[in-house]
Amino acid sequence: MILDARQDGAPRSLKTGIAIIGSGAAGLTLALELDRLGLDCVVLEAGGDGFDKSAQEFYRAASISPEDHGPVHMYRRREFGGTTSIWGGRCIPFDPIDFEDRPWIPRGRWPVSYDEVAAHYLRALEICKAGPNLFRAEEGLPGSQAPMVEGLASEDVILDRIERFSEPTHFGRAYREQITASKAVTVLVNAVVVEITASEGGRAATGVLAKTTAGAEIRIEAPTVVVAAGALETARLLLASRSAKACGLGNEKDLVGRFYQSHLEGEVGEIQFKAAAERVRLDYERSPEGIYCRRYIWLSPEAQRREKLGGLLIRPTHVSIADPGHGNPVLSAMYIVKDLLVPEYGRKMTSTEREAAGRLASSRSALFARHLTNVVLGSPRLMAFGLNWVRKRNLAKRKLPSVVLRDARGHYVLDVNAEQTPNFDSRVHLSDQLDPLGVPRLHVDWRTTAQDRDMVARALPLIQKGFATGKAAEVQFGRAPADYAARLTRIGGHHIGTARMAASADDGVVDANGQAFDCKGLYVAGASSFATSGFANPTLVIVALALRLAQHLKDARQG
């Protein structure tokens, strides 16, 4: 059932076997699976049934460094369903190499194996509504040309891997009916957890203290507490829970909030396809189940091991939308809308786009004039695109994930998503500023390393060399690979690693099952517990690990 903690008659105290903090991908997956396994739980969600802009105020940080991290509320939502309410739907698994002991990646070892996590991918994809566990084009898109383009003789460059896309699934909406009907799951919305309670000395979890925004207290008694609030809020709650232990819970080794990771993104060159357009597979394709899938460029695990590289993927995309010289009315319309209506676009704009904007016009108004000219002259094409977009994106239940525009010349920009290595000095920690309920706000101090960028710089020539083994495409660099790597943007959209799992308390906050080393019954679920970031969007692995945790809690209950 779902209850609103603000309403008269809402419980002010509850006793349960398991308390779950957060109702996003990790929290709701865990609750659904516990329900299936016959275990009771209480889920506490700080937000309400839908989005409330005022609730986002609780996420505001005291300070953020560097600036290109962006406001910490931007990629999070305080509502039932959590950040799945704005999830783009991309599902990519972590690979076996992600779980290997890679000596060149500092503290890069997971305490769990690939097989232990991959065993839950099929069920995780089912929950995400992203189809079967098939991530090679020849399996997931049968009957279609497998590689992005044929003819490469390289074993380093892989072109037949696909990413799968959810509807995208808003977990709060998709599973509301099931949660409402459950007799084992109780969800309290508008219940803001302000502290995790523990026994004297913080040796065992005893429950949680929550408040409504009006200050009414709700106490949950539970021997098992799972923090599934996202990597930023999870660290904040662990550090702020100081009644039983001054350093916070799980923090005896001063590791909570450290190893904060995300992904490096940006343009890293261009590609000129020489094969006929119908032989270049760049578009989204529908699988036999109706799932949108798309190919990407990947470096093989063998190449990663040989060259001591981190994970990355590269997607060909349209040329810079900031440059009106493309003459494309759709791209010009995108630029105008993003610049006028999306305040964070200026922060996310790539260095190439910034340079183009400054080089191509003497003023912002002059640049806009050129884009408006493209829009006016190309209005019939823009209208046709708009109608198709509304049909496939706004009206469809399973939505077209994004804009993919074909270039008549076969010329595209290469966009990278790269792994960040675990860094002890990259962290979030508490400030002296308090939110309206008295919980300290965060300082965000996100730090990348020279190694992060060096690995990208060394990977780019391998990509170029791989394509040079065939005649279907040519990778081109307008500047040195190291220069591209230096310009990568730290978007900060994926929050990872602040309560990482490890084999021992010297290297992490939680063990292989997600339980805090220094506090019995206190667990962490979600990307906060990831040992490494990988290159993949984290949602699928978050769901898989939540399923694994549910089975562990079931086994622990049986004793």
CSV table of N, CA and C in Angstrom, one decimal, residues 17 30 71 91 100 115 131 148 181 186 256 278 307 312 314 330 340 385 472 500 509 529 550:
chain,number,residue,atom,x,y,z
A,17,GLY,N,10.5,-5.7,9.0
A,17,GLY,CA,11.7,-6.4,8.9
A,17,GLY,C,12.8,-5.7,8.2
A,30,LEU,N,14.0,-3.5,-5.2
A,30,LEU,CA,14.2,-4.3,-4.0
A,30,LEU,C,12.8,-4.6,-3.4
A,71,PRO,N,24.4,21.6,-11.2
A,71,PRO,CA,23.6,21.6,-9.9
A,71,PRO,C,23.3,20.1,-9.6
A,91,CYS,N,19.8,1.0,-21.5
A,91,CYS,CA,20.2,-0.2,-20.7
A,91,CYS,C,21.5,-0.8,-21.4
A,100,GLU,N,37.0,-7.8,-13.5
A,100,GLU,CA,38.3,-8.3,-13.4
A,100,GLU,C,39.2,-7.5,-12.5
A,115,ASP,N,29.6,-13.2,-13.2
A,115,ASP,CA,28.5,-14.2,-13.3
A,115,ASP,C,27.5,-13.9,-12.2
A,131,GLY,N,13.3,-5.7,-22.8
A,131,GLY,CA,13.5,-6.9,-23.7
A,131,GLY,C,14.4,-8.0,-23.1
A,148,MET,N,27.9,-2.1,-37.3
A,148,MET,CA,27.5,-0.8,-37.7
A,148,MET,C,27.8,-0.6,-39.2
A,181,ALA,N,-1.4,-2.8,-4.2
A,181,ALA,CA,-2.1,-4.1,-3.9
A,181,ALA,C,-1.4,-5.0,-2.9
A,186,THR,N,4.8,-1.5,2.3
A,186,THR,CA,4.2,-0.3,2.7
A,186,THR,C,5.1,0.9,2.2
A,256,VAL,N,33.2,6.9,3.5
A,256,VAL,CA,31.9,7.3,3.0
A,256,VAL,C,32.0,8.6,2.2
A,278,GLU,N,22.7,2.9,-46.9
A,278,GLU,CA,21.9,1.7,-46.4
A,278,GLU,C,22.8,0.7,-45.8
A,307,GLU,N,46.5,-2.6,-23.8
A,307,GLU,CA,46.9,-1.2,-23.7
A,307,GLU,C,46.7,-0.5,-22.4
A,312,LEU,N,35.2,2.4,-22.5
A,312,LEU,CA,34.6,3.6,-23.2
A,312,LEU,C,33.7,3.1,-24.3
A,314,ILE,N,31.8,4.8,-28.0
A,314,ILE,CA,31.7,6.0,-28.9
A,314,ILE,C,30.5,5.8,-29.8
A,330,VAL,N,16.4,21.3,-38.6
A,330,VAL,CA,16.1,20.6,-37.4
A,330,VAL,C,17.2,20.9,-36.3
A,340,LEU,N,17.5,28.7,-25.4
A,340,LEU,CA,16.5,29.6,-24.8
A,340,LEU,C,15.8,29.0,-23.6
A,385,PHE,N,9.6,16.6,-39.9
A,385,PHE,CA,10.3,16.0,-38.7
A,385,PHE,C,9.5,16.1,-37.5
A,472,ALA,N,35.3,1.2,-45.4
A,472,ALA,CA,33.9,1.7,-45.2
A,472,ALA,C,33.8,3.0,-44.5
A,500,ARG,N,31.2,2.5,-1.7
A,500,ARG,CA,31.6,1.4,-2.6
A,500,ARG,C,31.8,0.1,-1.9
A,509,VAL,N,33.1,0.7,1.8
A,509,VAL,CA,32.2,0.9,2.9
A,509,VAL,C,31.3,-0.3,3.2
A,529,SER,N,27.1,1.9,-4.4
A,529,SER,CA,27.9,0.8,-4.0
A,529,SER,C,28.9,0.3,-5.1
A,550,ALA,N,18.0,-8.6,-2.7
A,550,ALA,CA,16.8,-9.2,-2.2
A,550,ALA,C,17.0,-10.7,-1.9
